[in-house]
Amino acid sequence: MTDFTIKTDADGVAIITWDTVGKSMNVMNQQGFTDLDALIDQALADDAVKGIIITSGKEGSFAGGMDLNIIAKMKDSAGDDPARGLFDGVMAMHGVLRKIERAGMDPKTNKGGKPIAAALPGTALGIGLEIPLACHRIFAADNPKAKIGLPEIMVGIFPGAGGTTRLARKLGAMGASPLLLEGKLNDPQGAKRAGVIDEVVPADELIAAAKAWVLSSPTIVKPWDEKGYKMPGGAPYHPAGFMTFVGASAMVNGKTMGVFPAAKALLSAVYEGALVPFDTALKIEARWFTNVLMNPSSSAMIRSLFINKEALEKGANRPEAPDQKVKQVGVIGAGMMGAGIALVSALAGIKVVLIDAKQEAADKGKSYTADYMDKGIARKKVTEDKKTAVLGLINATTDYAALKDCDLIVEAVFEDTSVKADVTKKVQAVTGPDCIFATNTSTLPITELAKASNDPEKFIGIHFFSPVDKMLLVEIIKGEKTGDVAVAKALDFVRQIRKTPIVVNDARFFYANRCIIPYINEGIRMVKEGVSPALIENAAKLVGMPLGPLQLVDETSIDLGVKIAKATRAAMGDAYPDGEVDEVLFWMADQDRLGRKSNSGFYAYDDKGKRQGLWEGLAAQYPVAAEQPDLVTVQHRLLFAQVLEAVRALEEGVLEDIREGDVGAILGWGFAPWSGGPFSWLDIIGAPYAAERCDQLTEEFGDRFKTPDLLRDMADKGHEFYKRFDKSAKAA
Ligand code: NAD
């Protein structure tokens, strides 16, 4: 069965309808292109056809884009010469869209041809917008929920079916830049304002409007196919265009630090394409697109940020259990985390009982939601009614009896075992036998905390990251006795609040913090050694970390670092490896430089809390050595510090699924997203090289870089993580 069908009406308008079999939204694949091509040929050759409308059979949407599963594997299936195979495949796609755009016009005179309109019932993303951009006029139904745009850059590629070249020529480099470089999506009215589409009409008039236009004998030649075409805003050698390109180049490099291959390639495609005729520009776009697809970063990013993220959100690791959707959640502790958890729950329509020791504190926690909604109202994203409705879902109280009907509790009181034990008992005295109790602890072992529970099977960790409303990851931690229903409950809750879950086993610092702490520590250790703090911070950013280790510890606070260090030392005794780090950290705390919250840390801050640059006084205590290490050594120390912890977590069974390790690392602490995550990065550099590098780092810097047995074994056997451990591959 084909995804495209054609029907020509009595007026001679051929309507090509796209309706992907078995999907709620259209997605494009190779067969789809072949089918579309054949129907376009048929309609152009048919004398009875005066014009064509391309639309969708799905209510409220045109298309979600290309099937990313296919893109991620395109390189592997492109034959012995994959670059050639990919380039040829992309050019074939251009051929189909160019045929739509030229629509049978005489190449010399631009006369003749049949008008082709795109009629979008709603959402049109990626290739779902690139096809319309090749048509002669784009109509969209006035559906405010619809999203129109080219989001490819968000998953590590760029619009490679002519969208880059067409949009740049249609809007100019400046106009196209938020849409191409940031993947900005608009609703239909916004898309019209931005010049992306031509007309917004009531949904029930969509086809009629497109048809009236098709039959109106319109001019269909595109500006770039006419003599004397000039790019809006100027081509690169025009003074205004020149400024745009210089600015865009600086902006892209500033934002990406040069580590995201797609952003650079996109900019090159636009710049180089602007200097040549349209068909040559398409060829240039195809070469850059091939270049990006050949880069292992693009398939790793698609795999982690799209395919596996979605699989985890849909419950890839959910145990068999009946639906555990949360009806009423009790949040204990209305501090920074509790207030955020109450907010995201109420936003998802879940009733919340928000408890604190004092009514004032509970009310303050609830006011966090009010403030959040007020900000939305100021930005015209939220209505007063919505604010009232969301606030109406939160009952802020000190009365534990109000928890009686809750089916999930999330405890977020002080990080103190006895306070938490006390709360657990008080809660369980009022909740029913099916209620699941979750703790938001960031450091305390779940198995230990579960001892205070009357039913450890129903006790679990649900670890949010701060700030709760912004951070996308939630780490679910199973204690020794945690049962399947509790895991399912946690996963269903995370799905309701639209975050991404990973499920890990109980161990010191679970997964995310276990990997972040060595990153911070390695940075601080280098300060002690005399490595320039600027080198440490910039090395981290130049390898794609959003924050350098010193900035990160400033943000999370130095006294928290001291607290964690003391607790870890107490737990590990003589095996504690971070004495050198503590010397610096404790000294900073002694100077009352506690990080951003005290307006002083490894960085200096102004009175308003704005970061001013690295603190110069640090050098008096820890002088910068005359000889500095090279950039790659610093980067490898910072990356391996994290990645080896991830491997150990897998080796020890804390992580059960490398997909969670990769997705969790990117969403949880921003681990170099271009790499696809720690395991993807190891696959990119290869286990043999990784092991060799660890051996060198161990010799130079100490045992913390010792090659884990698992990595050594993989190096010896030439294994890759995504071949040896990919659960999705096994499931397929
Ligand atoms: P916080 O100090 O801002 O809030 C704790 C709240 O709990 C306070 O409002 C306090 O009044 C209340 N409280 C204390 N004892 C109580 C009791 N017996 N009954 C009712 N309320 C009580 O702390 P926070 O930063 O929100 O952290 C809360 C928990 O979340 C801790 O376990 C922490 O480790 C964890 N956590 C924090 C972060 C973070 O970045 N701050 C991140 C993840 C997890």
Coordinates of N, CA and C in Angstrom, one line a residue, residues 553-637:
V553 N 30.8 24.2 39.7 CA 30.8 24.2 41.2 C 30.4 25.5 41.8
D554 N 30.6 26.6 41.1 CA 30.1 27.9 41.6 C 28.6 27.9 41.6
E555 N 28.0 27.3 40.5 CA 26.6 27.3 40.4 C 25.9 26.4 41.4
T556 N 26.5 25.3 41.7 CA 25.9 24.3 42.6 C 26.3 24.7 44.1
S557 N 27.2 25.5 44.3 CA 27.7 26.0 45.5 C 28.8 25.2 46.1
I558 N 29.8 25.9 46.6 CA 31.1 25.3 47.1 C 30.8 24.6 48.4
D559 N 30.0 25.2 49.3 CA 29.7 24.5 50.6 C 29.0 23.2 50.4
L560 N 28.2 23.1 49.3 CA 27.6 21.8 49.0 C 28.7 20.8 48.7
G561 N 29.6 21.3 47.9 CA 30.8 20.4 47.5 C 31.5 20.0 48.8
V562 N 31.7 20.9 49.7 CA 32.4 20.5 50.9 C 31.6 19.5 51.7
K563 N 30.3 19.7 51.8 CA 29.4 18.7 52.5 C 29.5 17.3 51.9
I564 N 29.4 17.3 50.6 CA 29.5 16.0 49.9 C 30.8 15.4 50.1
A565 N 31.9 16.2 50.0 CA 33.3 15.6 50.2 C 33.4 15.0 51.6
K566 N 32.9 15.7 52.6 CA 33.0 15.2 54.0 C 32.3 13.9 54.1
A567 N 31.1 13.9 53.6 CA 30.2 12.7 53.7 C 30.9 11.5 52.9
T568 N 31.5 11.8 51.8 CA 32.1 10.7 51.0 C 33.3 10.2 51.7
R569 N 34.1 11.1 52.2 CA 35.3 10.7 53.0 C 34.9 9.8 54.2
A570 N 33.9 10.2 54.9 CA 33.4 9.4 56.0 C 33.0 8.0 55.6
A571 N 32.4 7.9 54.4 CA 31.9 6.6 54.0 C 33.0 5.8 53.4
M572 N 34.0 6.4 52.8 CA 35.0 5.6 52.1 C 36.3 5.4 52.9
G573 N 36.5 6.2 54.0 CA 37.7 6.0 54.8 C 38.9 6.2 54.0
D574 N 39.9 5.2 54.2 CA 41.2 5.4 53.6 C 41.2 5.3 52.0
A575 N 40.1 4.7 51.5 CA 40.1 4.6 50.0 C 39.7 5.9 49.4
Y576 N 39.4 6.9 50.2 CA 38.9 8.2 49.6 C 40.0 8.8 48.7
P577 N 39.7 9.1 47.5 CA 40.8 9.5 46.6 C 41.0 11.1 46.3
D578 N 40.2 11.9 47.0 CA 40.1 13.3 46.5 C 40.7 14.3 47.5
G579 N 41.6 13.9 48.3 CA 42.2 14.8 49.3 C 42.7 16.1 48.7
E580 N 43.4 16.0 47.5 CA 43.9 17.2 46.9 C 42.8 18.2 46.5
V581 N 41.7 17.6 46.0 CA 40.6 18.4 45.6 C 40.1 19.2 46.8
D582 N 39.9 18.4 47.9 CA 39.3 19.0 49.1 C 40.2 20.2 49.6
E583 N 41.5 20.1 49.5 CA 42.3 21.2 50.0 C 41.9 22.5 49.3
V584 N 41.7 22.5 48.0 CA 41.3 23.7 47.3 C 39.8 24.1 47.7
L585 N 39.0 23.1 47.7 CA 37.6 23.4 48.0 C 37.4 23.9 49.4
F586 N 38.0 23.3 50.4 CA 37.9 23.7 51.8 C 38.5 25.1 52.0
W587 N 39.6 25.4 51.2 CA 40.2 26.7 51.3 C 39.2 27.8 50.8
M588 N 38.6 27.5 49.7 CA 37.6 28.4 49.1 C 36.5 28.7 50.1
A589 N 36.0 27.6 50.7 CA 34.9 27.7 51.7 C 35.4 28.6 52.9
D590 N 36.7 28.4 53.3 CA 37.2 29.1 54.4 C 37.3 30.6 54.1
Q591 N 37.5 30.9 52.8 CA 37.5 32.3 52.4 C 36.1 32.9 52.2
D592 N 35.1 32.1 52.5 CA 33.7 32.5 52.3 C 33.4 32.7 50.8
R593 N 34.1 32.0 50.0 CA 33.8 32.1 48.5 C 33.0 30.8 48.2
L594 N 31.7 31.0 48.3 CA 30.8 29.8 48.3 C 30.2 29.6 46.9
G595 N 30.6 30.4 45.9 CA 30.0 30.3 44.6 C 29.0 31.4 44.3
R596 N 28.2 31.2 43.3 CA 27.2 32.2 42.9 C 26.4 32.8 44.0
K597 N 26.0 31.9 44.9 CA 25.0 32.4 45.9 C 25.7 33.4 46.9
S598 N 27.0 33.3 47.0 CA 27.7 34.3 47.9 C 28.3 35.4 47.0
N599 N 28.0 35.4 45.7 CA 28.6 36.4 44.8 C 30.1 36.3 44.7
S600 N 30.7 35.2 45.1 CA 32.1 35.0 45.0 C 32.4 33.5 45.0
G601 N 33.3 33.2 44.1 CA 33.7 31.7 44.0 C 34.9 31.7 43.1
F602 N 35.0 30.6 42.3 CA 36.1 30.6 41.4 C 36.0 31.7 40.4
Y603 N 34.8 32.2 40.2 CA 34.6 33.4 39.4 C 34.3 34.6 40.3
A604 N 34.5 35.8 39.8 CA 34.1 37.0 40.5 C 32.7 37.4 39.9
Y605 N 31.9 38.1 40.8 CA 30.6 38.5 40.4 C 30.4 39.9 40.8
D606 N 29.5 40.7 40.0 CA 29.3 42.0 40.5 C 28.1 42.0 41.5
D607 N 27.7 43.2 42.0 CA 26.7 43.3 43.0 C 25.4 42.6 42.7
K608 N 25.1 42.7 41.3 CA 23.9 42.1 40.9 C 24.0 40.6 40.6
G609 N 25.1 40.0 40.9 CA 25.3 38.6 40.7 C 25.7 38.2 39.3
K610 N 26.1 39.2 38.5 CA 26.5 38.9 37.2 C 28.0 38.4 37.2
R611 N 28.2 37.3 36.5 CA 29.6 36.7 36.5 C 30.5 37.7 35.7
Q612 N 31.7 37.9 36.3 CA 32.6 38.9 35.7 C 33.8 38.3 35.1
G613 N 34.1 37.0 35.3 CA 35.3 36.4 34.8 C 36.0 35.7 36.0
L614 N 37.0 34.9 35.7 CA 37.6 34.1 36.7 C 38.2 35.0 37.8
W615 N 38.2 34.6 39.1 CA 38.6 35.3 40.2 C 40.2 35.4 40.2
E616 N 40.7 36.6 40.1 CA 42.2 36.7 40.0 C 42.9 36.3 41.3
G617 N 42.2 36.5 42.4 CA 42.9 36.2 43.7 C 43.3 34.7 43.8
L618 N 42.7 33.8 43.0 CA 43.0 32.4 43.2 C 44.5 32.1 43.0
A619 N 45.1 32.9 42.1 CA 46.5 32.7 41.7 C 47.4 32.9 42.9
A620 N 47.0 33.7 43.8 CA 47.9 34.0 45.0 C 48.1 32.7 45.8
Q621 N 47.0 31.9 45.9 CA 47.1 30.7 46.7 C 47.5 29.5 45.8
Y622 N 47.0 29.5 44.6 CA 47.4 28.4 43.7 C 48.0 29.0 42.4
P623 N 49.3 29.3 42.4 CA 49.9 30.0 41.2 C 49.8 29.2 40.0
V624 N 49.7 29.9 38.9 CA 49.6 29.3 37.6 C 51.0 28.9 37.2
A625 N 51.2 27.6 36.8 CA 52.6 27.1 36.5 C 53.1 27.7 35.2
A626 N 54.4 27.8 35.1 CA 55.0 28.4 33.9 C 54.7 27.5 32.7
E627 N 54.7 26.2 32.9 CA 54.5 25.3 31.8 C 53.0 24.8 31.9
Q628 N 52.3 24.9 30.8 CA 50.9 24.5 30.8 C 50.7 23.2 29.9
P629 N 49.8 22.4 30.3 CA 49.5 21.2 29.4 C 48.8 21.6 28.1
D630 N 48.8 20.7 27.2 CA 48.2 21.1 25.9 C 46.6 20.9 26.1
L631 N 45.9 21.5 25.2 CA 44.5 21.6 25.3 C 43.8 20.2 25.3
V632 N 44.3 19.3 24.4 CA 43.7 18.0 24.3 C 43.9 17.2 25.6
T633 N 45.0 17.3 26.3 CA 45.2 16.6 27.5 C 44.2 17.1 28.6
V634 N 44.0 18.4 28.7 CA 43.0 18.9 29.6 C 41.7 18.4 29.3
Q635 N 41.3 18.4 28.0 CA 40.0 17.9 27.6 C 39.8 16.4 27.9
H636 N 40.8 15.7 27.6 CA 40.7 14.2 27.9 C 40.6 13.9 29.4
R637 N 41.3 14.7 30.2 CA 41.2 14.5 31.6 C 39.7 14.8 32.0

